[in-house]
Short mmCIF file of C-alpha atoms in Angstrom, two decimals:
data_model
loop_
_atom_site.label_atom_id
_atom_site.label_comp_id
_atom_site.label_asym_id
_atom_site.label_seq_id
_atom_site.Cartn_x
_atom_site.Cartn_y
_atom_site.Cartn_z
CA UNK A 1 -0.34 0.34 -0.41
CA UNK A 2 1.35 3.52 -1.37
CA UNK A 3 2.74 4.84 2.01
CA UNK A 4 1.70 8.17 1.16
CA UNK A 5 -1.93 7.51 1.74
CA UNK A 6 -2.03 6.05 5.15
CA UNK A 7 -2.90 8.07 8.19
CA UNK A 8 -0.30 9.92 9.47
CA UNK A 9 1.09 8.94 12.93
CA UNK A 10 1.17 13.19 14.57
CA UNK A 11 -2.04 13.53 14.32
CA UNK A 12 -3.59 14.25 17.03
CA UNK A 13 -7.14 13.51 16.83
CA UNK A 14 -8.39 10.26 14.36
CA UNK A 15 -10.88 10.61 10.87
CA UNK A 16 -13.48 13.04 12.66
CA UNK A 17 -16.05 11.70 9.69
CA UNK A 18 -16.05 8.25 11.56
CA UNK A 19 -18.22 10.38 13.94
CA UNK A 20 -20.38 12.06 11.52
CA UNK A 21 -24.18 10.34 12.15
CA UNK A 22 -25.61 8.28 9.56
CA UNK A 23 -27.93 9.23 7.07
CA UNK A 24 -31.11 7.30 7.43
CA UNK A 25 -30.93 5.81 10.45
CA UNK A 26 -33.88 7.54 12.44
CA UNK A 27 -32.89 8.27 15.46
CA UNK A 28 -34.66 10.56 17.28
CA UNK A 29 -33.84 14.04 18.73
CA UNK A 30 -31.33 13.16 21.87
CA UNK A 31 -31.40 10.27 21.82
CA UNK A 32 -27.57 8.66 22.48
CA UNK A 33 -26.12 5.30 22.93
CA UNK A 34 -25.69 4.41 27.01
CA UNK A 35 -22.54 2.48 27.18
CA UNK A 36 -20.78 0.74 30.61
CA UNK A 37 -17.76 -1.23 32.01
CA UNK A 38 -15.14 -1.24 29.87
CA UNK A 39 -16.35 -0.02 26.76
CA UNK A 40 -17.77 3.53 27.70
CA UNK A 41 -13.98 3.89 30.07
CA UNK A 42 -12.90 3.63 26.00
CA UNK A 43 -15.41 5.67 24.76
CA UNK A 44 -14.74 8.64 27.06
CA UNK A 45 -11.27 8.22 25.85
CA UNK A 46 -11.36 8.66 22.20
CA UNK A 47 -10.21 11.81 20.82
CA UNK A 48 -12.22 13.01 18.79
CA UNK A 49 -12.12 16.12 15.94
CA UNK A 50 -12.32 19.21 18.62
CA UNK A 51 -14.27 20.99 15.98
CA UNK A 52 -17.39 18.05 15.42
CA UNK A 53 -19.76 18.97 17.50
CA UNK A 54 -22.92 15.67 17.85
CA UNK A 55 -26.09 17.87 18.50
CA UNK A 56 -27.10 14.36 20.30
CA UNK A 57 -24.79 14.98 23.70
CA UNK A 58 -26.49 16.83 26.83
CA UNK A 59 -24.35 19.25 27.75
CA UNK A 60 -20.75 20.14 25.71
CA UNK A 61 -17.75 22.02 27.47
CA UNK A 62 -16.12 24.14 24.63
CA UNK A 63 -12.59 23.81 24.81
CA UNK A 64 -11.47 25.83 21.92
CA UNK A 65 -9.74 23.82 19.93
CA UNK A 66 -7.75 22.33 22.60
CA UNK A 67 -7.31 18.35 23.46
CA UNK A 68 -10.00 17.94 26.63
CA UNK A 69 -6.82 16.29 28.56
CA UNK A 70 -4.43 18.93 28.31
CA UNK A 71 -7.69 22.18 30.12
CA UNK A 72 -7.24 22.04 33.27
CA UNK A 73 -10.64 21.40 35.02
CA UNK A 74 -12.72 24.24 37.33
CA UNK A 75 -12.75 24.59 40.77
CA UNK A 76 -15.76 25.69 42.03
CA UNK A 77 -16.19 28.33 45.27
CA UNK A 78 -20.19 28.92 44.68
CA UNK A 79 -21.16 29.07 47.84
CA UNK A 80 -25.20 29.99 47.82
CA UNK A 81 -27.54 27.23 45.34
CA UNK A 82 -27.21 30.07 42.69
CA UNK A 83 -24.50 32.18 41.08
CA UNK A 84 -25.36 35.82 42.80
CA UNK A 85 -24.75 37.15 39.21
CA UNK A 86 -27.31 34.63 37.37
CA UNK A 87 -29.64 35.70 40.83
CA UNK A 88 -29.30 39.16 39.46
CA UNK A 89 -29.71 38.23 36.22
CA UNK A 90 -32.86 36.91 35.72
CA UNK A 91 -34.21 38.82 38.57
CA UNK A 92 -33.75 41.65 36.18
CA UNK A 93 -35.65 39.68 33.60
CA UNK A 94 -38.21 38.17 34.97
CA UNK A 95 -37.32 34.71 34.80
CA UNK A 96 -37.62 33.53 38.26
CA UNK A 97 -39.20 29.80 38.50
CA UNK A 98 -42.94 29.55 41.26
CA UNK A 99 -40.28 27.96 43.59
CA UNK A 100 -38.09 30.52 43.90
CA UNK A 101 -39.87 33.21 43.73
CA UNK A 102 -40.09 35.66 47.04
CA UNK A 103 -43.36 36.04 48.70
CA UNK A 104 -44.39 35.25 45.49
CA UNK A 105 -43.53 38.02 43.39
CA UNK A 106 -41.60 37.20 40.39
CA UNK A 107 -38.94 39.86 40.21
CA UNK A 108 -37.53 38.97 43.19
CA UNK A 109 -35.63 36.02 45.23
CA UNK A 110 -32.83 35.08 47.76
CA UNK A 111 -30.20 32.64 48.04
CA UNK A 112 -32.66 30.08 49.86
CA UNK A 113 -34.87 30.00 47.59
CA UNK A 114 -33.11 30.06 43.63
CA UNK A 115 -31.33 27.41 41.82
CA UNK A 116 -29.38 27.25 38.88
CA UNK A 117 -30.25 26.67 35.98
CA UNK A 118 -29.77 24.49 33.36
CA UNK A 119 -27.04 25.54 30.36
CA UNK A 120 -26.66 23.47 26.92
CA UNK A 121 -23.17 25.27 25.48
CA UNK A 122 -20.63 26.81 28.00
CA UNK A 123 -16.89 28.00 27.24
CA UNK A 124 -14.57 25.72 29.87
CA UNK A 125 -12.43 28.93 29.23
CA UNK A 126 -14.62 31.99 30.27
CA UNK A 127 -16.62 29.77 33.45
CA UNK A 128 -15.62 31.64 36.36
CA UNK A 129 -15.16 29.46 39.25
CA UNK A 130 -18.25 31.86 41.10
CA UNK A 131 -20.59 30.46 38.63
CA UNK A 132 -19.42 26.67 39.93
CA UNK A 133 -20.53 25.10 43.06
CA UNK A 134 -18.25 22.55 44.40
CA UNK A 135 -19.49 19.12 45.63
CA UNK A 136 -21.08 20.49 49.40
CA UNK A 137 -23.19 23.07 48.13
CA UNK A 138 -24.30 20.74 45.26
CA UNK A 139 -25.28 17.42 47.84
CA UNK A 140 -27.48 20.39 49.87
CA UNK A 141 -28.85 21.72 46.13
CA UNK A 142 -30.09 18.14 45.36
CA UNK A 143 -31.39 17.87 49.03
CA UNK A 144 -33.25 21.11 48.88
CA UNK A 145 -35.41 20.23 45.28
CA UNK A 146 -35.82 16.20 46.35
CA UNK A 147 -37.60 18.00 49.27
CA UNK A 148 -39.74 20.16 46.68
CA UNK A 149 -41.69 16.12 45.81
CA UNK A 150 -44.25 16.54 48.48
CA UNK A 151 -45.64 19.88 47.45
CA UNK A 152 -49.34 19.48 47.50
CA UNK A 153 -49.04 23.29 46.18
CA UNK A 154 -48.24 22.94 42.96
CA UNK A 155 -49.47 20.19 40.03
CA UNK A 156 -46.88 17.15 40.17
CA UNK A 157 -46.07 18.04 36.43
CA UNK A 158 -44.50 22.08 37.49
CA UNK A 159 -42.58 19.96 40.04
CA UNK A 160 -40.72 17.80 38.05
CA UNK A 161 -40.04 20.53 35.22
CA UNK A 162 -37.84 22.16 37.83
CA UNK A 163 -36.80 19.19 39.31
CA UNK A 164 -36.04 18.01 36.08
CA UNK A 165 -33.78 21.57 34.87
CA UNK A 166 -32.44 22.42 37.82
CA UNK A 167 -30.92 18.53 38.31
CA UNK A 168 -29.48 18.83 34.88
CA UNK A 169 -27.44 22.04 36.20
CA UNK A 170 -25.63 20.01 38.83
CA UNK A 171 -24.54 17.05 36.42
CA UNK A 172 -22.81 19.85 34.92
CA UNK A 173 -21.24 20.96 37.28
CA UNK A 174 -19.66 17.82 38.65
CA UNK A 175 -19.19 17.35 35.05
CA UNK A 176 -16.95 20.60 34.53
CA UNK A 177 -15.50 19.35 37.80
CA UNK A 178 -14.66 16.14 37.01
CA UNK A 179 -16.05 15.33 40.65
CA UNK A 180 -16.06 11.17 40.28
CA UNK A 181 -15.99 10.09 44.02
CA UNK A 182 -17.78 8.20 46.10
CA UNK A 183 -19.84 11.48 46.85
CA UNK A 184 -21.03 11.63 43.37
CA UNK A 185 -22.05 8.31 43.17
CA UNK A 186 -24.16 9.00 45.77
CA UNK A 187 -25.78 12.02 44.20
CA UNK A 188 -26.17 9.66 40.75
CA UNK A 189 -28.22 7.40 42.29
CA UNK A 190 -30.65 10.45 43.54
CA UNK A 191 -31.01 11.72 40.15
CA UNK A 192 -31.94 8.64 38.62
CA UNK A 193 -34.31 7.49 41.42
CA UNK A 194 -36.13 11.16 40.87
CA UNK A 195 -36.24 10.34 37.42
CA UNK A 196 -37.28 6.51 38.36
CA UNK A 197 -40.10 7.62 39.93
CA UNK A 198 -41.04 10.77 38.18
CA UNK A 199 -41.87 7.59 34.84
CA UNK A 200 -44.28 6.68 37.45
CA UNK A 201 -46.04 9.68 38.75
CA UNK A 202 -46.39 11.15 35.03
CA UNK A 203 -48.11 8.26 33.77
CA UNK A 204 -51.23 9.65 35.93
CA UNK A 205 -50.57 13.09 34.43
CA UNK A 206 -52.73 14.38 32.14
CA UNK A 207 -52.21 18.11 29.50
CA UNK A 208 -50.92 17.15 25.98
CA UNK A 209 -46.91 17.96 27.89
CA UNK A 210 -47.29 14.84 29.72
CA UNK A 211 -46.17 12.58 26.90
CA UNK A 212 -43.18 15.24 25.51
CA UNK A 213 -42.16 15.68 29.68
CA UNK A 214 -42.28 11.11 29.68
CA UNK A 215 -40.25 11.28 27.22
CA UNK A 216 -37.37 13.78 28.29
CA UNK A 217 -37.41 12.42 31.41
CA UNK A 218 -36.63 8.53 30.22
CA UNK A 219 -34.04 9.67 28.30
CA UNK A 220 -32.51 12.10 31.12
CA UNK A 221 -32.89 8.83 32.98
CA UNK A 222 -31.11 6.26 30.46
CA UNK A 223 -28.55 9.41 30.45
CA UNK A 224 -28.44 9.86 33.94
CA UNK A 225 -27.60 5.73 34.55
CA UNK A 226 -24.64 6.17 32.02
CA UNK A 227 -22.59 8.33 34.14
CA UNK A 228 -23.81 6.16 37.03
CA UNK A 229 -22.38 3.45 35.33
CA UNK A 230 -19.35 5.30 34.60
CA UNK A 231 -18.82 6.01 37.74
CA UNK A 232 -18.74 2.52 39.61
CA UNK A 233 -16.95 1.32 37.45
CA UNK A 234 -14.02 4.35 37.97
CA UNK A 235 -14.48 3.43 41.68
CA UNK A 236 -14.94 -0.37 41.48
CA UNK A 237 -12.87 -1.88 44.11
CA UNK A 238 -11.83 -6.21 43.82
CA UNK A 239 -14.80 -7.94 45.09
CA UNK A 240 -16.59 -5.52 46.91
CA UNK A 241 -20.27 -4.29 44.98
CA UNK A 242 -21.60 -0.84 46.19
CA UNK A 243 -24.89 -0.94 48.24
CA UNK A 244 -27.36 0.02 45.90
CA UNK A 245 -25.31 -0.74 42.69
CA UNK A 246 -27.28 -4.60 41.54
CA UNK A 247 -30.70 -2.58 42.01
CA UNK A 248 -29.27 0.21 39.62
CA UNK A 249 -27.54 -2.21 37.22
CA UNK A 250 -30.59 -3.95 37.07
CA UNK A 251 -32.51 -0.77 35.66
CA UNK A 252 -30.14 -1.56 32.73
CA UNK A 253 -32.05 -4.80 32.14
CA UNK A 254 -35.88 -4.03 32.83
CA UNK A 255 -35.61 -1.29 29.97
CA UNK A 256 -35.13 -4.14 27.94
CA UNK A 257 -38.15 -5.55 28.08
CA UNK A 258 -39.43 -3.43 24.75
CA UNK A 259 -38.17 -5.07 22.20
CA UNK A 260 -38.75 -1.68 20.15
CA UNK A 261 -36.90 0.38 22.14
CA UNK A 262 -34.22 2.23 21.17
CA UNK A 263 -32.80 4.31 23.97
CA UNK A 264 -31.02 1.82 24.79
CA UNK A 265 -28.19 0.68 23.16
CA UNK A 266 -25.76 -1.28 23.62
CA UNK A 267 -27.68 -4.42 22.95
CA UNK A 268 -27.59 -6.55 26.49
CA UNK A 269 -24.97 -9.69 25.21
CA UNK A 270 -22.40 -7.55 25.26
CA UNK A 271 -23.86 -5.59 28.12
CA UNK A 272 -23.14 -7.94 30.63
CA UNK A 273 -19.33 -9.55 29.77
CA UNK A 274 -18.71 -6.07 31.41
CA UNK A 275 -20.59 -6.84 34.23
CA UNK A 276 -18.13 -8.69 37.52
CA UNK A 277 -19.30 -12.38 37.90
CA UNK A 278 -20.90 -10.90 41.55
CA UNK A 279 -22.88 -8.21 40.59
CA UNK A 280 -24.16 -10.92 37.52
CA UNK A 281 -24.93 -13.47 39.95
CA UNK A 282 -26.45 -10.67 42.17
CA UNK A 283 -30.52 -10.67 43.30
CA UNK A 284 -30.83 -8.33 41.90
CA UNK A 285 -29.62 -9.12 37.87
CA UNK A 286 -31.05 -12.05 38.43
CA UNK A 287 -34.57 -11.84 38.75
CA UNK A 288 -33.78 -8.43 35.92
CA UNK A 289 -32.90 -11.45 33.57
CA UNK A 290 -35.91 -13.86 34.39
CA UNK A 291 -38.09 -10.93 33.85
CA UNK A 292 -36.76 -10.30 30.56
CA UNK A 293 -37.69 -14.04 29.81
CA UNK A 294 -40.45 -14.77 31.03
CA UNK A 295 -42.57 -11.20 29.22
CA UNK A 296 -40.53 -13.23 25.85
CA UNK A 297 -42.41 -15.91 26.03
CA UNK A 298 -45.80 -14.82 27.79
CA UNK A 299 -46.03 -16.09 30.66
CA UNK A 300 -48.10 -13.89 32.68
CA UNK A 301 -48.46 -16.14 35.65
CA UNK A 302 -44.88 -16.75 36.79
CA UNK A 303 -43.64 -12.85 35.29
CA UNK A 304 -46.72 -11.88 38.29
CA UNK A 305 -45.57 -13.86 40.34
CA UNK A 306 -41.98 -13.18 40.05
CA UNK A 307 -42.37 -9.51 40.32
CA UNK A 308 -45.23 -9.92 43.88
CA UNK A 309 -42.28 -11.74 45.16
CA UNK A 310 -39.33 -10.18 44.44
CA UNK A 311 -39.60 -6.71 42.71
CA UNK A 312 -38.14 -3.63 44.66
CA UNK A 313 -40.18 -0.28 44.09
CA UNK A 314 -37.92 1.24 41.68
CA UNK A 315 -37.96 -1.96 39.46
CA UNK A 316 -41.68 -1.79 39.40
CA UNK A 317 -41.58 1.88 38.50
CA UNK A 318 -39.49 0.74 35.15
CA UNK A 319 -42.13 -2.42 34.74
CA UNK A 320 -45.31 -0.21 35.60
CA UNK A 321 -46.46 -0.56 31.83
CA UNK A 322 -45.09 -3.61 31.00
CA UNK A 323 -47.11 -5.24 33.85
CA UNK A 324 -50.58 -3.69 31.96
CA UNK A 325 -49.32 -5.19 29.52
CA UNK A 326 -48.94 -8.51 30.26
CA UNK A 327 -52.33 -8.68 32.12
CA UNK A 328 -53.81 -7.72 28.96
CA UNK A 329 -52.55 -10.72 27.32
CA UNK A 330 -53.31 -13.13 29.37
CA UNK A 331 -57.12 -11.74 29.09
CA UNK A 332 -56.35 -12.76 26.29
CA UNK A 333 -55.07 -15.60 26.38
CA UNK A 334 -57.64 -16.72 28.17
CA UNK A 335 -60.55 -15.31 25.93
CA UNK A 336 -58.93 -17.34 23.14
CA UNK A 337 -58.88 -20.92 25.17
CA UNK A 338 -61.96 -20.78 27.29
CA UNK A 339 -64.95 -22.12 26.65
CA UNK A 340 -67.50 -19.57 24.90
CA UNK A 341 -70.57 -19.70 26.33
CA UNK A 342 -69.39 -20.66 29.76
CA UNK A 343 -68.35 -17.64 32.68
CA UNK A 344 -65.61 -17.44 33.99
CA UNK A 345 -65.31 -16.38 37.84
CA UNK A 346 -64.52 -13.10 38.51
CA UNK A 347 -62.52 -14.12 41.47
CA UNK A 348 -60.37 -16.55 39.64
CA UNK A 349 -59.55 -14.08 36.93
CA UNK A 350 -58.53 -11.48 39.95
CA UNK A 351 -56.05 -13.51 41.66
CA UNK A 352 -54.32 -14.74 38.36
CA UNK A 353 -54.39 -11.09 36.84
CA UNK A 354 -52.49 -10.82 40.43
CA UNK A 355 -55.21 -7.05 40.58
CA UNK A 356 -58.63 -6.27 43.00
CA UNK A 357 -61.71 -6.14 39.70
CA UNK A 358 -64.47 -4.19 41.60
CA UNK A 359 -68.44 -5.19 39.99
CA UNK A 360 -71.11 -6.54 41.24
CA UNK A 361 -71.37 -10.26 39.35
CA UNK A 362 -68.60 -12.86 40.68
CA UNK A 363 -68.52 -14.19 36.74
CA UNK A 364 -67.79 -12.76 33.40
CA UNK A 365 -69.06 -14.07 30.04
CA UNK A 366 -67.33 -13.77 25.85
CA UNK A 367 -68.28 -10.40 25.73
CA UNK A 368 -67.32 -8.82 29.34
CA UNK A 369 -63.88 -10.58 28.46
CA UNK A 370 -63.81 -8.01 25.57
CA UNK A 371 -64.04 -5.48 27.59
CA UNK A 372 -61.89 -5.88 29.86
CA UNK A 373 -59.16 -6.88 28.20
CA UNK A 374 -59.60 -3.75 25.86
CA UNK A 375 -59.55 -1.15 29.12
CA UNK A 376 -56.32 -2.87 30.09
CA UNK A 377 -54.89 -2.35 26.81
CA UNK A 378 -56.19 1.41 26.89
CA UNK A 379 -54.20 1.84 30.34
CA UNK A 380 -50.39 0.53 28.34
CA UNK A 381 -51.03 3.08 25.43
#
């Protein structure tokens, strides 16, 4: 081969064409491939053309063309939940959320109420240390935000929208300071829990914007899980599993219950190879693998029984949609194979579906069975 056609060994980055999105890939806006373990570490160490700015990143720190390895990470010094400069600017622009207004005044806030907003693009060369919050302040900020989840003064979708934006800002400050210790793991676990519980609670909200909120929440859940898994791997100790690691790892498997889901990029077969033996054999991972197998087999009885006896709250929140879907399939199975003229005992049906059915009748005929099936299909939709 002609040596002149070979790429130069001194090239500071790889061919940028490799990182351009392929036409016709069909990936929705915000879609990103989730990586964990060794694959995530190798991916994060790749040297990318600094002139190429992917559109699908959650946020990107501009290094002005310098190698990120040569750029020193900033150490935040902001003592408040929101930098004073941003707080004054937002008061002037009347850009205060309802949770940040002092005595309901839309142009007045305080350092105990205002929380730094998420900014999509930041310049690592221009940002000041006084605009970045240190780890201790980020911990206090997250506690303040999660306490708002119990608020009854506003609908949950309003509360979620506020916390959703401010937790992204927390993750951004963590990234800009390259904080990757065990305290950061604790913060990410709390933020993942927020997205998981929001996934459950948003299903009970109504409104024209709920569908987009659910999509964005799932998108950020995947990104937060990606960062959390990378933190687990970066702080890995020999034969050691973090207290909640197995449960949070199992969420990745449960998000694959939908075979048509494109939110998770890495195949499970490759993902499992990056897990330690202790994680693969953990109770939570074994549960998730069993649930995935039963769901794809259509074994509704063992599927529901296993969930009732073994699932945690976070796992239930992720599986809620698929539980309704399996119940709907179970009614269709019974309706197809049962004797059409013989009413089906309602008590028996409620036991099989692991749910309470409120009706005066003790049996269901063929027509009623179809109504129940159609109702459950409406729930899953």
